Amino acid sequence: MAEQWMSIVEYARTFSISDMTVRRRIKNGKLNAVLRDGKYFIQVDSPNVAKQMSAPTLDTFTSPPSNTPDIAPSANRSNSVPRQPMLHHEKGGAVNAGNWSKPENLIKSRHEDLDHMLDRTDQDPHMKAMLDYCERSINRINSIERHLAESYQHKFARLESENKRKDMEIAQLKQQVEDLQILIKMYDRESKT
């Protein structure tokens, strides 16, 4: 059995848990980890990894990433970066995990997965029923969204016209107040004379 070493992120992805959970388990002593060059690496048995991993599998390095002391100077960190793990898709073919960070590769992979899933849909009636249900749900949600958008547009238009009407009414009342003030001044002048 070869020993495998995984970084916190690789371990979290492999076992479908968050990296914070992995860090917490290391802190609590539930996971054994080695600190190398400022990064924790977790030793994992090969059979356990194979059991835990689903569609993508992860080839990790078979020896600890570095033989430097636990706390390495920052100058040595760039030289001791572990190599990128390789992901194996269930259809075959390895893909460098570093390429998954590029959006076009992720989109291409998702389209391939979608095509594969749609191929299986023809064979599985439960999958077809589920996809039909999802499509109906999405259409219903889109219909509700359109209805709400139209409703709010009508309300907005009504409130806007009401606001304009009130602005005109306020302008008329201001004009009347000015006219009344002028009349009061004229009346005061006449009463003084």
Short mmCIF file of C-alpha atoms in Angstrom, two decimals:
data_model
loop_
_atom_site.label_atom_id
_atom_site.label_comp_id
_atom_site.label_asym_id
_atom_site.label_seq_id
_atom_site.Cartn_x
_atom_site.Cartn_y
_atom_site.Cartn_z
CA MET A 1 0.00 0.00 0.00
CA ALA A 2 1.46 3.32 -1.06
CA GLU A 3 1.07 6.27 1.21
CA GLN A 4 -0.65 9.25 -0.32
CA TRP A 5 -0.32 12.84 0.79
CA MET A 6 -3.03 15.38 0.04
CA SER A 7 -3.32 19.07 0.73
CA ILE A 8 -6.31 20.31 2.71
CA VAL A 9 -8.11 21.41 -0.46
CA GLU A 10 -7.47 18.09 -2.26
CA TYR A 11 -8.61 16.13 0.79
CA ALA A 12 -11.77 18.25 1.10
CA ARG A 13 -12.65 17.78 -2.57
CA THR A 14 -11.89 14.05 -2.47
CA PHE A 15 -14.06 13.39 0.56
CA SER A 16 -16.74 15.98 -0.33
CA ILE A 17 -16.36 18.08 2.81
CA SER A 18 -15.43 21.70 3.30
CA ASP A 19 -11.83 22.70 3.82
CA MET A 20 -12.85 24.34 7.11
CA THR A 21 -14.08 20.95 8.34
CA VAL A 22 -10.72 19.42 7.42
CA ARG A 23 -8.89 22.20 9.27
CA ARG A 24 -11.13 21.70 12.31
CA ARG A 25 -10.46 17.94 12.28
CA ILE A 26 -6.71 18.58 12.10
CA LYS A 27 -6.96 21.01 15.00
CA ASN A 28 -9.03 18.54 17.07
CA GLY A 29 -6.59 15.72 16.31
CA LYS A 30 -9.09 13.62 14.33
CA LEU A 31 -6.85 13.83 11.25
CA ASN A 32 -3.10 13.38 11.22
CA ALA A 33 -1.40 16.06 9.16
CA VAL A 34 2.13 17.25 8.54
CA LEU A 35 3.00 20.92 8.14
CA ARG A 36 5.43 21.40 5.26
CA ASP A 37 6.36 24.78 3.82
CA GLY A 38 3.40 26.43 5.49
CA LYS A 39 0.86 23.92 4.11
CA TYR A 40 -0.77 21.00 5.84
CA PHE A 41 -0.57 17.63 4.10
CA ILE A 42 -2.72 14.72 5.21
CA GLN A 43 -1.57 11.13 4.89
CA VAL A 44 -4.26 8.91 3.38
CA ASP A 45 -4.36 5.14 2.78
CA SER A 46 -4.91 4.20 -0.88
CA PRO A 47 -7.90 1.82 -0.34
CA ASN A 48 -9.75 4.41 1.74
CA VAL A 49 -9.28 7.02 -0.96
CA ALA A 50 -10.62 4.66 -3.63
CA LYS A 51 -13.71 3.93 -1.52
CA GLN A 52 -14.44 7.60 -0.81
CA MET A 53 -13.93 8.95 -4.30
CA SER A 54 -16.80 8.94 -6.77
CA ALA A 55 -16.55 9.83 -10.48
CA PRO A 56 -13.29 11.77 -10.53
CA THR A 57 -10.30 10.07 -8.98
CA LEU A 58 -7.23 11.82 -7.76
CA ASP A 59 -3.63 10.72 -8.30
CA THR A 60 -1.59 12.34 -5.59
CA PHE A 61 2.08 12.21 -4.93
CA THR A 62 3.41 9.19 -3.07
CA SER A 63 5.93 10.88 -0.83
CA PRO A 64 5.72 13.93 1.39
CA PRO A 65 5.99 17.08 -0.71
CA SER A 66 9.18 18.30 0.90
CA ASN A 67 11.93 17.23 3.24
CA THR A 68 12.37 20.72 4.64
CA PRO A 69 11.66 21.50 8.29
CA ASP A 70 8.09 22.13 9.44
CA ILE A 71 8.49 25.89 9.19
CA ALA A 72 10.37 26.79 6.04
CA PRO A 73 11.57 30.27 5.11
CA SER A 74 9.41 32.02 2.54
CA ALA A 75 12.20 31.93 -0.06
CA ASN A 76 12.02 28.10 -0.22
CA ARG A 77 8.24 27.96 -0.66
CA SER A 78 8.28 28.56 -4.40
CA ASN A 79 10.67 25.63 -4.96
CA SER A 80 8.65 23.08 -3.02
CA VAL A 81 5.18 23.40 -4.53
CA PRO A 82 3.68 19.93 -5.05
CA ARG A 83 2.80 18.95 -8.59
CA GLN A 84 -0.77 19.36 -9.80
CA PRO A 85 -2.96 16.30 -9.20
CA MET A 86 -4.53 14.60 -12.18
CA LEU A 87 -8.29 14.10 -12.37
CA HIS A 88 -9.57 11.07 -14.23
CA HIS A 89 -13.02 11.44 -15.67
CA GLU A 90 -15.23 8.37 -15.68
CA LYS A 91 -15.20 8.38 -19.50
CA GLY A 92 -11.44 8.11 -19.41
CA GLY A 93 -8.65 10.52 -20.06
CA ALA A 94 -6.72 12.52 -17.52
CA VAL A 95 -7.09 16.25 -17.12
CA ASN A 96 -4.70 18.43 -15.17
CA ALA A 97 -6.59 19.82 -12.17
CA GLY A 98 -4.98 23.21 -12.74
CA ASN A 99 -6.87 23.49 -16.05
CA TRP A 100 -10.20 23.30 -14.23
CA SER A 101 -9.69 26.84 -13.00
CA LYS A 102 -10.16 28.13 -16.56
CA PRO A 103 -13.85 28.89 -17.25
CA GLU A 104 -13.82 27.47 -20.78
CA ASN A 105 -12.53 24.10 -19.52
CA LEU A 106 -15.15 23.99 -16.78
CA ILE A 107 -17.93 24.85 -19.25
CA LYS A 108 -16.66 22.22 -21.71
CA SER A 109 -16.61 19.63 -18.94
CA ARG A 110 -20.13 20.55 -17.83
CA HIS A 111 -21.39 20.27 -21.41
CA GLU A 112 -19.81 16.83 -21.70
CA ASP A 113 -21.42 15.79 -18.42
CA LEU A 114 -24.78 17.14 -19.60
CA ASP A 115 -24.48 15.24 -22.90
CA HIS A 116 -23.61 12.08 -20.98
CA MET A 117 -26.59 12.60 -18.67
CA LEU A 118 -28.94 13.21 -21.60
CA ASP A 119 -27.73 9.99 -23.23
CA ARG A 120 -28.66 8.13 -20.05
CA THR A 121 -32.08 9.83 -19.99
CA ASP A 122 -33.30 7.78 -22.94
CA GLN A 123 -32.49 4.59 -21.06
CA ASP A 124 -33.84 5.54 -17.63
CA PRO A 125 -37.56 6.46 -17.35
CA HIS A 126 -37.05 7.82 -13.82
CA MET A 127 -34.40 10.21 -15.10
CA LYS A 128 -36.72 11.35 -17.90
CA ALA A 129 -39.54 11.92 -15.42
CA MET A 130 -37.20 13.91 -13.20
CA LEU A 131 -36.00 16.05 -16.12
CA ASP A 132 -39.61 16.64 -17.23
CA TYR A 133 -40.52 17.70 -13.71
CA CYS A 134 -37.52 20.04 -13.56
CA GLU A 135 -38.43 21.55 -16.92
CA ARG A 136 -42.06 22.10 -15.84
CA SER A 137 -40.86 23.66 -12.58
CA ILE A 138 -38.48 25.99 -14.38
CA ASN A 139 -41.20 27.01 -16.85
CA ARG A 140 -43.61 27.67 -13.97
CA ILE A 141 -41.01 29.74 -12.12
CA ASN A 142 -40.27 31.72 -15.30
CA SER A 143 -43.99 32.34 -15.79
CA ILE A 144 -44.35 33.56 -12.21
CA GLU A 145 -41.31 35.79 -12.65
CA ARG A 146 -42.76 37.30 -15.85
CA HIS A 147 -46.11 37.86 -14.13
CA LEU A 148 -44.43 39.57 -11.16
CA ALA A 149 -42.30 41.73 -13.44
CA GLU A 150 -45.38 42.86 -15.40
CA SER A 151 -47.29 43.49 -12.17
CA TYR A 152 -44.49 45.62 -10.75
CA GLN A 153 -44.13 47.52 -14.03
CA HIS A 154 -47.86 48.37 -13.93
CA LYS A 155 -47.61 49.43 -10.29
CA PHE A 156 -44.54 51.53 -11.07
CA ALA A 157 -46.28 53.23 -14.02
CA ARG A 158 -49.37 53.91 -11.88
CA LEU A 159 -47.27 55.36 -9.04
CA GLU A 160 -45.26 57.45 -11.49
CA SER A 161 -48.41 58.96 -13.05
CA GLU A 162 -49.85 59.59 -9.57
CA ASN A 163 -46.59 61.28 -8.60
CA LYS A 164 -46.75 63.54 -11.68
CA ARG A 165 -50.37 64.41 -10.91
CA LYS A 166 -49.47 65.36 -7.34
CA ASP A 167 -46.51 67.43 -8.55
CA MET A 168 -48.85 69.37 -10.85
CA GLU A 169 -51.34 69.85 -8.01
CA ILE A 170 -48.54 71.12 -5.73
CA ALA A 171 -47.40 73.55 -8.44
CA GLN A 172 -50.98 74.87 -8.80
CA LEU A 173 -51.32 75.28 -5.03
CA LYS A 174 -48.00 77.16 -4.88
CA GLN A 175 -49.24 79.50 -7.61
CA GLN A 176 -52.46 80.09 -5.68
CA VAL A 177 -50.48 80.86 -2.51
CA GLU A 178 -48.34 83.39 -4.40
CA ASP A 179 -51.47 85.00 -5.86
CA LEU A 180 -53.03 85.21 -2.40
CA GLN A 181 -49.87 86.77 -0.96
CA ILE A 182 -49.92 89.43 -3.69
CA LEU A 183 -53.59 90.14 -2.98
CA ILE A 184 -52.86 90.45 0.76
CA LYS A 185 -50.05 92.95 0.08
CA MET A 186 -52.32 94.97 -2.20
CA TYR A 187 -55.08 94.94 0.40
CA ASP A 188 -52.62 96.07 3.12
CA ARG A 189 -51.48 99.02 0.93
CA GLU A 190 -55.02 100.10 0.23
CA SER A 191 -56.00 99.86 3.87
CA LYS A 192 -53.03 102.06 4.90
CA THR A 193 -53.95 104.78 2.47
#
